[in-house]
Structure formats: C-alpha cells, structure tokens
XYZ file of C-alpha atoms in Angstrom:
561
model
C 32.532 -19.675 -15.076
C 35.395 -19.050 -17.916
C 36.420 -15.558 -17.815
C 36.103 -15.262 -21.561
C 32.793 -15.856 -20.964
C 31.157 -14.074 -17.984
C 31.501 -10.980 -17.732
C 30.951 -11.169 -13.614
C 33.915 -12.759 -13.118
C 35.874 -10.005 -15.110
C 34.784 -7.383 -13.244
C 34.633 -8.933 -9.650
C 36.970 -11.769 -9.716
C 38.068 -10.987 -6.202
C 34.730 -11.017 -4.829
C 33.845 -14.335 -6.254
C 37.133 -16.446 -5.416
C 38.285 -14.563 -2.387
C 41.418 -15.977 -0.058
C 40.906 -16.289 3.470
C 43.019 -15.137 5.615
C 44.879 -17.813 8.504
C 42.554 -15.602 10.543
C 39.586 -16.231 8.781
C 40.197 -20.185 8.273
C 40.955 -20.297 12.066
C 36.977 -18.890 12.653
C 35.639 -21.221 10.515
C 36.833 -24.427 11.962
C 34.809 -24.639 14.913
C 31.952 -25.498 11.663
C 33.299 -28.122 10.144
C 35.468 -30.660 10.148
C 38.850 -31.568 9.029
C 39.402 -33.814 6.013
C 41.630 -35.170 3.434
C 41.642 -36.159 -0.532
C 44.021 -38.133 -2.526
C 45.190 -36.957 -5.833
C 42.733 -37.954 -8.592
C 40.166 -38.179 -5.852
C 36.505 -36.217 -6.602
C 35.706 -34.738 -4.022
C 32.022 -34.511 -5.702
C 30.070 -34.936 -8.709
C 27.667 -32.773 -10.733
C 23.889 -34.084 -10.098
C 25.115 -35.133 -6.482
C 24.824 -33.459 -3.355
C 28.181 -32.243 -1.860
C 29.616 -32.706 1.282
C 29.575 -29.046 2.196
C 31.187 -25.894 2.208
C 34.920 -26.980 1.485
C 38.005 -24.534 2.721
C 41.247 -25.218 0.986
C 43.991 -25.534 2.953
C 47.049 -27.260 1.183
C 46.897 -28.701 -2.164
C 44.899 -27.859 -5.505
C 41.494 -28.627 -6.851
C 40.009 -28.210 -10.223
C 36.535 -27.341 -10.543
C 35.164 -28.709 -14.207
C 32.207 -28.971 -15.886
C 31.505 -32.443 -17.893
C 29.149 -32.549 -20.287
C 28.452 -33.669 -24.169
C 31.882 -35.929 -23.651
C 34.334 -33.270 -23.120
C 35.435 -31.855 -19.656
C 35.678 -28.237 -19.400
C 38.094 -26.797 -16.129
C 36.314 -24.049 -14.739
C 38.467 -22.848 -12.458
C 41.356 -24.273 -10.054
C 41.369 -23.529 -6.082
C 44.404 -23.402 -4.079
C 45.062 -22.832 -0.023
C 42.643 -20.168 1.176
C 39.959 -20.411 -1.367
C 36.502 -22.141 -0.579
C 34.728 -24.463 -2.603
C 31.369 -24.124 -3.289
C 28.111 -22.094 -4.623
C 24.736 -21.421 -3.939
C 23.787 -25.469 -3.878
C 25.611 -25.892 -1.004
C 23.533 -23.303 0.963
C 20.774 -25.356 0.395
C 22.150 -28.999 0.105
C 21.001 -29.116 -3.529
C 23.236 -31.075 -6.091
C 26.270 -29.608 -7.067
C 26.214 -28.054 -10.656
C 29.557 -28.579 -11.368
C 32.382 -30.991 -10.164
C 36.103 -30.802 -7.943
C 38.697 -33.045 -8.184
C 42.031 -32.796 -5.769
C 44.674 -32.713 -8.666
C 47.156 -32.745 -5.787
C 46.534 -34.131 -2.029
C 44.127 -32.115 -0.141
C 43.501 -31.289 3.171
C 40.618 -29.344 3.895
C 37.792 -28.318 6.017
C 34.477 -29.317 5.152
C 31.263 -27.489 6.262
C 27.694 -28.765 6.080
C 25.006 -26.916 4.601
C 23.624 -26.955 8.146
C 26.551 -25.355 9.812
C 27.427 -23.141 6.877
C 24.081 -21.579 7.805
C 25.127 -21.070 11.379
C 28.692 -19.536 10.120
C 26.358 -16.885 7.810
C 24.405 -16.114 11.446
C 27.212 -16.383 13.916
C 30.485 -15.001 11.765
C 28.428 -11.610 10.057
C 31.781 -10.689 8.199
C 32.649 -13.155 7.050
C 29.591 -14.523 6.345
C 28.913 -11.646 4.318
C 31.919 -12.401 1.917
C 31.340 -16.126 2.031
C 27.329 -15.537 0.665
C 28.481 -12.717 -1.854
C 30.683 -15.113 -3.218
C 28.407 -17.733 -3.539
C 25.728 -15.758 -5.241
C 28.105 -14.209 -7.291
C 29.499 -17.482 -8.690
C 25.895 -18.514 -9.311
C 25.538 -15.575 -11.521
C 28.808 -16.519 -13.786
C 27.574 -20.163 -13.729
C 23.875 -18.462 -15.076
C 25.839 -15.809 -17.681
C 28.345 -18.240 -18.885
C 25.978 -21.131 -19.940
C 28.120 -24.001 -18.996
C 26.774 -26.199 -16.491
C 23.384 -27.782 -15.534
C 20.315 -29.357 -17.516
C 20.738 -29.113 -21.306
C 17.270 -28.730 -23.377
C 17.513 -29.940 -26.781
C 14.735 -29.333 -29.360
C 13.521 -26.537 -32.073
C 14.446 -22.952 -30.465
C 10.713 -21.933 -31.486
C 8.997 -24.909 -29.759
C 6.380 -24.346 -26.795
C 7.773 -26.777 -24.589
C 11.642 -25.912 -24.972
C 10.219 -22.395 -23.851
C 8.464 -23.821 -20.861
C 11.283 -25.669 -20.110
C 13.850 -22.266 -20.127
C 11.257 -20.169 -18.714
C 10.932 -22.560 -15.676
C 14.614 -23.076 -14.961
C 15.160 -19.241 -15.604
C 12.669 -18.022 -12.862
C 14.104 -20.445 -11.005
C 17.701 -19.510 -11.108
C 19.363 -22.507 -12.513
C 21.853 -22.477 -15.148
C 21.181 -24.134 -18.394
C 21.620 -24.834 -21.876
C 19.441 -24.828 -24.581
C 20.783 -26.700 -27.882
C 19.173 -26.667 -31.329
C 18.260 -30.180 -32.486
C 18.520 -28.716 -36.113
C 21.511 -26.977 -35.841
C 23.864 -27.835 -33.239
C 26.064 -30.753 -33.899
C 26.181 -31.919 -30.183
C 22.335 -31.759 -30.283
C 22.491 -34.518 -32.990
C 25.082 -36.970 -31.348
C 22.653 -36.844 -28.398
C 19.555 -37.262 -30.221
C 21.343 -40.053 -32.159
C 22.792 -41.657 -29.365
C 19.770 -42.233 -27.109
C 17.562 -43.030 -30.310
C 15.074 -40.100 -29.561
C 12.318 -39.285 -32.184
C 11.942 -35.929 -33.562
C 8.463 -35.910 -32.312
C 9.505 -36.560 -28.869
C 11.577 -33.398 -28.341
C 12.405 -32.228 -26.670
C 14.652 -34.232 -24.248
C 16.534 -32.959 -21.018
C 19.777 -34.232 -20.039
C 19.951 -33.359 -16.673
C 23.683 -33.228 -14.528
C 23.341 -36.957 -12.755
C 22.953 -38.186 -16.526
C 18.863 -38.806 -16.580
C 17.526 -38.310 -19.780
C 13.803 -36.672 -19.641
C 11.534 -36.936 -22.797
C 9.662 -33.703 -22.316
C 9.242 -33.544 -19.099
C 6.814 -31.500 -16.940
C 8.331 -28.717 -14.563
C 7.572 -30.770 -11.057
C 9.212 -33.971 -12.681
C 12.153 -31.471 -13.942
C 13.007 -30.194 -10.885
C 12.999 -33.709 -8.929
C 15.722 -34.790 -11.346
C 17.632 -31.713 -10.803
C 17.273 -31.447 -7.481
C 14.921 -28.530 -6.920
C 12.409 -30.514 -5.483
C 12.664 -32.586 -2.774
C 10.316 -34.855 -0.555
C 8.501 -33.037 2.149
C 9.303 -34.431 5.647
C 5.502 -35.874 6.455
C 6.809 -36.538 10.035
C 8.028 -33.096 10.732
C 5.783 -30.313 11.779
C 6.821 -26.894 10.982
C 5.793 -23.650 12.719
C 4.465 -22.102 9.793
C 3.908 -23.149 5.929
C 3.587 -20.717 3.644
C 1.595 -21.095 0.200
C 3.017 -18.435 -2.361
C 6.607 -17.549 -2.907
C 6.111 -13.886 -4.310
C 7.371 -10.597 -2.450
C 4.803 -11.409 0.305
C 5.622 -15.022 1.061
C 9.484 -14.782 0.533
C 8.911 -11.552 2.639
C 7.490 -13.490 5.627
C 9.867 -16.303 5.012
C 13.070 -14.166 5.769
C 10.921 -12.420 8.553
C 9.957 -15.828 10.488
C 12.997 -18.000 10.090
C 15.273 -15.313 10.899
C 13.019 -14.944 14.428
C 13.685 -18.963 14.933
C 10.267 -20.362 13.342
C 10.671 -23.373 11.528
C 9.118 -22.247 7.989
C 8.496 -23.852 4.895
C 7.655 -22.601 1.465
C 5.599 -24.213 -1.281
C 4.891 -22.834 -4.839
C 3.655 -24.621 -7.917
C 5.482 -22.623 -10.170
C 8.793 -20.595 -9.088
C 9.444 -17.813 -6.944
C 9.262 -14.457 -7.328
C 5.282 -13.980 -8.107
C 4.185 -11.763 -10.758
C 7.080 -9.659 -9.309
C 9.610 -11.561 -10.521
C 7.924 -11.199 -14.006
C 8.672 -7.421 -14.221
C 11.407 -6.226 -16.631
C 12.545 -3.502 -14.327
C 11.428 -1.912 -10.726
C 12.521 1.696 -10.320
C 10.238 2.641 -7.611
C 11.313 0.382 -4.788
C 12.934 1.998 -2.199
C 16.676 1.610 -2.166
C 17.239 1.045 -5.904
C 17.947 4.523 -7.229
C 19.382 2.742 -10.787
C 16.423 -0.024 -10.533
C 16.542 -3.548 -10.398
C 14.665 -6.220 -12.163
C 11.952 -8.282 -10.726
C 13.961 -11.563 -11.329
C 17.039 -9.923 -9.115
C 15.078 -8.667 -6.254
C 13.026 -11.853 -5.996
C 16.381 -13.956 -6.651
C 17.752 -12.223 -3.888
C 14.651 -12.382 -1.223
C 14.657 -16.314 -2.124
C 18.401 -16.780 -1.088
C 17.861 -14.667 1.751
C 15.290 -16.862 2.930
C 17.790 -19.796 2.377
C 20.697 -18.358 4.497
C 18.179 -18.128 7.598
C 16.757 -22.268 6.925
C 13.694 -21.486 5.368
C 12.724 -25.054 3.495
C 11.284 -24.475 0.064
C 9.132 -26.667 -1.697
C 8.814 -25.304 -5.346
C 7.151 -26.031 -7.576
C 4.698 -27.854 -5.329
C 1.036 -27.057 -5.517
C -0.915 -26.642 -2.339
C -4.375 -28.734 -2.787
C -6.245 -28.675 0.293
C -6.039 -27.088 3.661
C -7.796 -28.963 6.634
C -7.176 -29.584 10.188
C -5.031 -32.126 11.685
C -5.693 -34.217 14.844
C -1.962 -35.202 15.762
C -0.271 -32.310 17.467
C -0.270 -30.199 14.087
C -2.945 -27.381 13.859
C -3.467 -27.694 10.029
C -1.978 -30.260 7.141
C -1.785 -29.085 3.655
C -2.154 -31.562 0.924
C 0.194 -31.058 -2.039
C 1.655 -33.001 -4.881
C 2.560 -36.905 -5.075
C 0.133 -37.348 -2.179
C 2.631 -35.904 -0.519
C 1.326 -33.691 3.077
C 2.840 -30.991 5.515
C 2.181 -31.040 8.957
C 2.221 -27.396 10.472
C 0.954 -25.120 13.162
C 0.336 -21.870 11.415
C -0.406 -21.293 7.248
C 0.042 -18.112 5.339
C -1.740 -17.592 2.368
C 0.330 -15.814 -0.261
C -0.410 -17.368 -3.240
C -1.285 -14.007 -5.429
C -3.038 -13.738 -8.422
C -3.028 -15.521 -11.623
C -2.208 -13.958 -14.764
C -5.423 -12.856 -16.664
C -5.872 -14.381 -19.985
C -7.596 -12.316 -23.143
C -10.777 -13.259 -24.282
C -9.896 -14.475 -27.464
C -11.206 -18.230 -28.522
C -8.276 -19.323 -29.793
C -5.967 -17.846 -27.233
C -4.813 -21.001 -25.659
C -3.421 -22.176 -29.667
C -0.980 -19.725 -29.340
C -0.144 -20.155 -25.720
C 3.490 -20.808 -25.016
C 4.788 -19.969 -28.514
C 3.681 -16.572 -29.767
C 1.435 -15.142 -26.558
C 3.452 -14.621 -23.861
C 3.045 -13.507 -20.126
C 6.137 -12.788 -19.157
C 8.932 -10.164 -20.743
C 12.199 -11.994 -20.626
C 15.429 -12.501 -22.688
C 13.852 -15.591 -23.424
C 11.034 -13.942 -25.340
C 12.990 -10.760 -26.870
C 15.378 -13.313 -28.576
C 12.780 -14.871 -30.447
C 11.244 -11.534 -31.597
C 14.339 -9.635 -31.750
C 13.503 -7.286 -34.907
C 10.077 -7.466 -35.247
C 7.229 -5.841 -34.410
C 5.478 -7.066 -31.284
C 2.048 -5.715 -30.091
C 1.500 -5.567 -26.254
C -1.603 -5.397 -23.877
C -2.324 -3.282 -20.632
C -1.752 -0.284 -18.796
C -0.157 -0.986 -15.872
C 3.045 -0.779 -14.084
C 4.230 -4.110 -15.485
C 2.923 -3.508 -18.627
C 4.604 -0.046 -18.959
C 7.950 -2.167 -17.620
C 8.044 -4.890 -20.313
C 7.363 -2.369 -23.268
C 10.112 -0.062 -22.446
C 12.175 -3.416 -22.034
C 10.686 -4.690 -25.405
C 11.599 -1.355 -27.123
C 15.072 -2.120 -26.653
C 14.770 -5.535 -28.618
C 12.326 -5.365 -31.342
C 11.965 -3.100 -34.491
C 8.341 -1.920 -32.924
C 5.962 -2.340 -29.873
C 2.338 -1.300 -30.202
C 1.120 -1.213 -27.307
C -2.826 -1.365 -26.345
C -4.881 -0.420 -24.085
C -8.166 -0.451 -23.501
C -8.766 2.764 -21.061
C -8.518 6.502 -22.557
C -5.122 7.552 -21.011
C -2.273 5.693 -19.371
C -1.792 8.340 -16.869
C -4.697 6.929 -14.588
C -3.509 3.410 -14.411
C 0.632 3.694 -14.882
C 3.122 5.198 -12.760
C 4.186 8.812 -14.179
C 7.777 7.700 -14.843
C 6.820 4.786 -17.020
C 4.570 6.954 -18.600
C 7.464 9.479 -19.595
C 9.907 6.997 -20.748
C 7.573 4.990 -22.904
C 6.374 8.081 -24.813
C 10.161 9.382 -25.549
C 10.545 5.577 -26.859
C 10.505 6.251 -31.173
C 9.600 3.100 -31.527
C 6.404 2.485 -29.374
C 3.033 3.493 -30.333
C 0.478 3.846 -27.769
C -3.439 3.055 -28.678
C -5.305 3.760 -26.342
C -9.581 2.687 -26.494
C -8.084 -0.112 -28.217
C -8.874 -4.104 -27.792
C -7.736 -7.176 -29.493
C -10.435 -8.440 -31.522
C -8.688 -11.761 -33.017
C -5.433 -13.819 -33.396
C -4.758 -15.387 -36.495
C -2.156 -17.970 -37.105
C -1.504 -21.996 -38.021
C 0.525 -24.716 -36.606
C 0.010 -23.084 -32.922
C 2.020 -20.300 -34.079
C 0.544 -16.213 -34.628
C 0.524 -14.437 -37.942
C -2.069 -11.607 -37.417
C -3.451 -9.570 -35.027
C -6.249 -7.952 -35.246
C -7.878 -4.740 -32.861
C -10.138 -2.326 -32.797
C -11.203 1.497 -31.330
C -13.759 1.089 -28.758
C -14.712 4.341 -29.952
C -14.631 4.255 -33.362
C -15.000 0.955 -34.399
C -12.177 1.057 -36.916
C -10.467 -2.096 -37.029
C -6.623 -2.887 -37.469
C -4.922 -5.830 -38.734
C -0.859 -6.337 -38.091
C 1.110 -8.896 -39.534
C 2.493 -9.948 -35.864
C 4.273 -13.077 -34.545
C 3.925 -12.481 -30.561
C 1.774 -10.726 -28.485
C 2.355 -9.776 -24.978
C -0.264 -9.968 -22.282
C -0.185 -7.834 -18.958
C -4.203 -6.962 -18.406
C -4.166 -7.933 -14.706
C -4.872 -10.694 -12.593
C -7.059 -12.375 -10.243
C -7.029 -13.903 -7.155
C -4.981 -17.564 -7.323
C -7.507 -19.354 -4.941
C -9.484 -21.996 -6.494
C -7.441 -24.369 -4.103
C -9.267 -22.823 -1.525
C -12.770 -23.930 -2.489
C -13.218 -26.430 -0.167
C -11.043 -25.029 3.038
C -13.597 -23.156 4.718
C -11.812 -19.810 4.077
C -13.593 -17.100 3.392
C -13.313 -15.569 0.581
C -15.339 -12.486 -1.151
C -17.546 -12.361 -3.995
C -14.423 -11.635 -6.637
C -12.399 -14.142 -4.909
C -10.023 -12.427 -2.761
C -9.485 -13.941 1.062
C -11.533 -11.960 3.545
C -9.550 -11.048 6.578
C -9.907 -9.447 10.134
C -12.490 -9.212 12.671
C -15.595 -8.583 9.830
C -14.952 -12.054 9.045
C -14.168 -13.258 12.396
C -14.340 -11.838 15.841
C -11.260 -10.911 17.512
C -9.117 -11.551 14.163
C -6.480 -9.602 13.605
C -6.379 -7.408 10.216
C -4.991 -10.254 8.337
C -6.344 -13.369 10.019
C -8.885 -15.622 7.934
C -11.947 -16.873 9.187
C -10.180 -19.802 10.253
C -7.849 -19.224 13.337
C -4.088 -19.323 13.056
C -4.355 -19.510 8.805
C -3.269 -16.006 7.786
C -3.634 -13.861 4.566
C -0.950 -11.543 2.828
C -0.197 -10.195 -0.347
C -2.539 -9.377 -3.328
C -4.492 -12.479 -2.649
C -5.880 -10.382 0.445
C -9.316 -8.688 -0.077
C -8.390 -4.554 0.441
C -4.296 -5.121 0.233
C -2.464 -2.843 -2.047
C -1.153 -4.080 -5.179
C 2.527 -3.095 -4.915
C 5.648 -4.932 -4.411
C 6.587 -3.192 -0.915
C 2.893 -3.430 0.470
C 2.868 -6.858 0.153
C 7.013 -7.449 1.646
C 5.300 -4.738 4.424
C 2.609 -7.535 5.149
C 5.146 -10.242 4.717
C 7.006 -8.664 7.253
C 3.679 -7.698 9.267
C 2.210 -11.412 9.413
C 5.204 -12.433 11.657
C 4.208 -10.959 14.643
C 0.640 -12.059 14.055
C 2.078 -15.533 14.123
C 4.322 -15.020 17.098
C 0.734 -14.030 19.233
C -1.277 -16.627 17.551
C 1.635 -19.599 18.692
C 2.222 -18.322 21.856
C -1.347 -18.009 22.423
C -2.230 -21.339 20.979
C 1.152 -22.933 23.901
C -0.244 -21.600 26.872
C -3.621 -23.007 26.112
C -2.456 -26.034 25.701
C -0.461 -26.259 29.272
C -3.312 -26.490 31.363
C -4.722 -29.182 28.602
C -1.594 -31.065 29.502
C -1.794 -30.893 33.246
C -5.502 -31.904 33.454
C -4.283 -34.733 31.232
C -1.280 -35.916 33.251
C-alpha cells in the first residue's frame, strides 16, 4: 500500500487509515479484548492467520511486506488506528505483517466478534468495513504482497494462475523468469527447471510447481476444510449474482449458509468489462466490482464460502441433515436446504483445434490480464450479446483493432441499445455481422490466423490474429446433477415449480427443500438483477420450507420420546 504506488490511498487516505475517536474505541471494547506487545514483538505474520481486528491504543506498529529478501514498510499505525484488512473479516491469513516497533497495548477483536461489531455498531461498522475493503484495493493496485507467479508472461498456466487469483480478489505478483532478476535468484535458489514453470511462492513460504487452482488456494488460505460435523441451514452451489444474492439474503435473516464454487465468485457476471444498466450505477461498474462487493457482503453477515470447491453429488442424508453434498478431497457438507445456482458454462466454438489455443490466445474472459498481452494488436471477437458488446468496447480501448463477429444479421435484436451505440461510434471496431469462424491457425499452442466466413456469401477472410475472444453464450452448468434425481429439461436447465412437482413453489425442484435460482433455472431471465431478484426471492422459500420441515418433526419427536 505505498502511496507512490496506489493511487487509492492518494485519493482516500482518510478513509482507509481512519483514527477513532476515545468515543469510538470505548464502543468497541465490549468485542474484544485487551492486550499487550513488546517492542520487536510480531504481532502476526504473512501466510498466518491473525489474531483479529487490532485497535491501537498506545505505541506504534509497522505494517511490512517481506518478500524476495527485502522488507518493504507499508505503512506505520499509531493510537487510534486499527489494524487489519479484509482477511481478518474472514479469518483468512494475513497478507502482510505488524510488528510493535514500540510497546503496544491494544484491543484485539476476533473475526467472530468483528462480525457482530459490523451488525451491532452500524456507524462505525460502516467506516471500519470501508476501510478494510479499501485497503484491500491498494494492497490489489499496488502489487506488493501475496503469492508471486514466476514463469514466461505468455504462458497458459501463469495466465490461469492470475486469472484465478484476480477473480478471486487476492493480490499478487507476477515475475518474468526471463527478465526479472528476482525471478532468477528464485528459480536458482530452489533449483527449479525451466520446464517446470511456473512456480508459486506463496506468503507462509510454500513453493508450488504449477499448481492447480484448488491446491493454490489451500496454500493461500482461500480454501479451507469443510466442517463434516456441522450442518448448515442452507448450502448453496454457485457463487454468481444469484447465489451471492441469496447468501447476503439468508445469513443476514440468521440462517447458517455456506457457499461452494469450483471456480471463483462472481459467475459469468463477474466476467463483464462494464455493467451500465444495473440499477443504482448511473457511471457503471464492472462485473468484477459488483460481484467483489456482493462476496464481502456476504462475509460481513457469516456466510462460509467454500471456493473453489466443486459440488459432485447431491443425495439424502439419514443423520438429522436433509441432504449431503459431496465435493472435493472426499470432503462432504451436511445441510438442511440446497440452492442450486451454479449458472451456465461458457460455450466453446466449434473449431477442432480450439482447445490448442485454450488459455493462451482464446480467451473467455475480457480482463487487464488479457488486454496487456494484446495491447496494440488487432484482436477479433465473437457474439452479440450484452457481454460481448461489454468486452469489445473495453477491448477498443487497448488494442489497435477489434473485429468483432457475429453470426445473426443485426446486433440490435440480441444487444442492449446502448452497447449498440457506443460500439458503432468506436473507429476502431468493425462489426461483421452473418459472419462465423471457420478455422484457427497457429503452432506451439499459440494463434497466428483466423479465418471466417459470410454465411451469406460464402466469402472467406483470413486475419493475421494472435487472440480471439469468445462470448457466444452458455449453457446450463449441470452435469453434476446427472445422478441427483433433479429434474432437469431436455436442454438441461433445472425444472422448477408445481409442473414438476405438486405443491412446489415457482422455484422448488422436484426434490423437496433443494431449490433452483439463477440462469441455471428453466424460464429465468438472463440478467444480472433477475437472478439477485431470485437470490433474494429463494429466502423466503427456504424460511417456509424449514419451518415447515420443524414442526413436522415435533410430533415425530414426541411419539418417539
């Protein structure tokens, strides 16, 4: 968080590292509890989990960042401040370190409790969170703390690697094994091969040889193991606008909720360069920021995520729990209610060498990731959606030229009329529409042709392009649901309601208390506030359904006793 270097703290310094008031420190107390720290003394560790929340009242702490054998002071807290960032919300390892370079005494306040201060103390609550996401956002903009990825800028798995810690909202670094001369003291140092890069150093000093996104966020602390002897109100599979949606909805009405995800949150959503028709954002906002925010939310009220996690198999459960859902590392939850949210999967083209290029030069997702590594080129771009429309207008701003295709006869039937506008007054986008890629051409898994042609005409084109950008759609992500005696219809989509079940509400499933929102619901709408509406929705469905499913069980338990 140096101020050279993020422009955040700049502009809202005071925001980020307020000073409580005597007033302010005397409300908080009842939280925590008091304790002291000797000079020299850390009071935690990057890659460990801190004690809490910690209010500053006498004495001086630095906050550094250590890393590549050099210490970097981030900032240094005095009586008044707080200590502490988004991590501590959620009892995640700390990103950074403090050390008391004078004695301390302070209060310290467990995630737990820090929760109940957000509920209990709304003022101050407020300043307390804004501050904590805020200093996120420097630690994300200023590049200096968590996992560093070292290998070839260009290579698919570095990209997998940012792209997953991106949509998750972890800062990171990303070094050049080629280049960067702190890159080659690592590599040296731990012996790696150049055919094993790239390597992840992550912030409790595990090194990862290319490491898969589950096993990544274990080490960093994303992911942790699901409490098999807990049972939870209500799990919910899918961490889009939907599930997030019905997250904040249930935990903030006192329903134990968890969240699973085998990617990251946000959904497709999240993927979408920027959202200017969502009500309440007259500039816009991008996916990434609106989903960030949801996921946080959700946080604040106790909502346990489990991402990325992959939901296998939904069956019933014989020991209190109505339903268990397998997941990774044979790992289970026990819970009374499910919510199926687990939206669509990005559509792939039907190319036959598609997957070659996967990951390198064919991308699904719009991101400063992506626009670095075709910053002045031309790019070509398929579909005529929303999100399409979004991530070419964002594009346009990066690259020398986006082509954009698509396969209907007008953009007007398909786009929103606003993205419509903007992308024709773009100079350097060129629309063809009746148009479909035909073939990808390339070596070494990485593109150097595209070729398309008019539907109508027949005329084929070939472009001397590096990356291509896919946005044709998606379908329903429920192939885990093959053998859990959901219903689904013939394209795929879970049925819903009393068609598929007598005296189901409009989005039960065929089986009772296992709910549906979200585009994964046959007949929902497609749009980012339909599906928060049904997040929202579900929650009173779920209220009914537990209450329901209580006061049958009472006379159960009296025949019993």
């Amino acid at each position: 968080m140096a101020p050279t270097v993020s422009p955040t703290i700049a502009a809202r310094r005071d925001q980020m590292f307020p000073i409580l008031a005597d007033a302010d420190i005397d409300r908080v107390r009842r939280f925590g509890e008091a304790s002291t720290y000797a000079a020299g003394e850390r009071i935690f560790t990057a890659g460990t989990v801190a004690p809490g929340l910690v209010v500053v009242l006498s004495g001086k702490v630095d906050i550094t960042q250590d890393g590549l054998g050099r210490r970097e002071t981030i900032i240094t807290y005095g009586p008044g401040n707080f200590i502490g960032e988004l991590a501590q919300l959620s009892n995640r390892p700390s990103l950074v370190s403090a050390e008391a370079v004078e004695p301390v005494e302070a209060i310290v306040i467990p995630s737990q409790r820090l929760r109940d201060l957000m509920v209990q103390e709304a003022n101050l609550g407020e300043r307390v969170m804004r501050a904590l996401i805020l200093r996120r956002v420097g630690l994300l903009e200023s590049g200096i703390s968590g996992p560093i990825i070292i290998g070839p800028p260009d290579n698919g798995d570095v990209l997998r690697l940012q792209g997953f810690l991106t949509r998750s909202g972890l800062p990171h670094r990303a070094l050049d094994s080629d280049t960067d001369p702190c890159a080659k003291t690592l590599i040296e140092r731990f012996h790696v091969d150049p055919h094993h890069l790239p390597i992840v150093l992550c912030p409790n000093g595990k090194l990862q040889h290319n490491p898969g996104e589950n096993e990544l966020a274990r080490c960093v602390g994303l992911l942790r193991p699901v409490d098999a002897d807990k049972i939870y109100d209500v799990a919910i599979v899918g961490a889009g606008p939907a599930g997030l949606a019905a997250a904040v909805y249930a935990a903030s009405e006192g329903l134990s909720t968890i969240v699973l995800d085998c990617r990251a949150f946000g959904g497709q959503a999240g993927a979408s360069a920027r959202i200017e028709n969502y009500l309440g954002f007259p500039t816009g906002i991008t996916g990434m920021a609106l989903m960030a925010r949801a996921y946080n939310q959700a946080q604040k009220f106790g909502v346990e995520m489990v991402i990325p996690d992959e939901a296998r198999l939904l069956s019933a459960a014989n020991d209190g729990a109505g339903y268990r859902l397998d997941v990774g590392d044979g790992e289970m939850v026990r819970t009374r209610t499910v919510v199926i949210a687990s939206g669509a999967r990005y559509r792939r083209l039907d190319v036959p060498n598609l997957a070659q290029f996967e990951g390198t030069s064919v991308h699904y997702w719009a991101s400063p990731i992506e626009a670095r590594l075709c910053s002045g080129q031309e790019v070509a771009l398929v579909g005529a959606g929303n999100s399409a429309g979004q991530a070419a207008v964002y594009l346009a701003s990066q690259v020398r030229k986006v082509t954009l295709l698509a396969r209907g006869g007008s953009l007007n039937a398909t786009m929103s009329r606003y993205l419509v506008d903007r992308i024709m007054a773009q100079p350097n986008v060129e629309v063809l529409t009746g148009t479909e890629v035909e073939a990808l051409e390339g070596h070494d898994g990485n593109l150097g042709e595209v070729r398309w042609r008019n539907r109508i005409t027949g005329l084929e084109t070939t472009r001397p392009i590096r990356h291509l950008f896919l946005f044709i759609g998606a379908d329903p992500n429920t192939d885990w649901l093959a053998k859990c005696n959901v219903a689904l219809d013939a394209k795929g989509f879970v049925r819903t309601g009393p068609d598929v079940a007598p005296g189901h509400g409009p989005m039960e499933t065929s089986r009772s208390g296992v709910f549906a929102i979200g585009d994964v619901r046959c007949g929902s709408t497609k749009r980012v506030a339909a599906a928060v509406g049904e997040g929202a929705q579900v929650v009173a469905a779920l209220h009914a359904y537990l209450a329901q499913s209580r006061g049958a069980a009472q006379p159960e338990l009296a025949r019993r006793s």
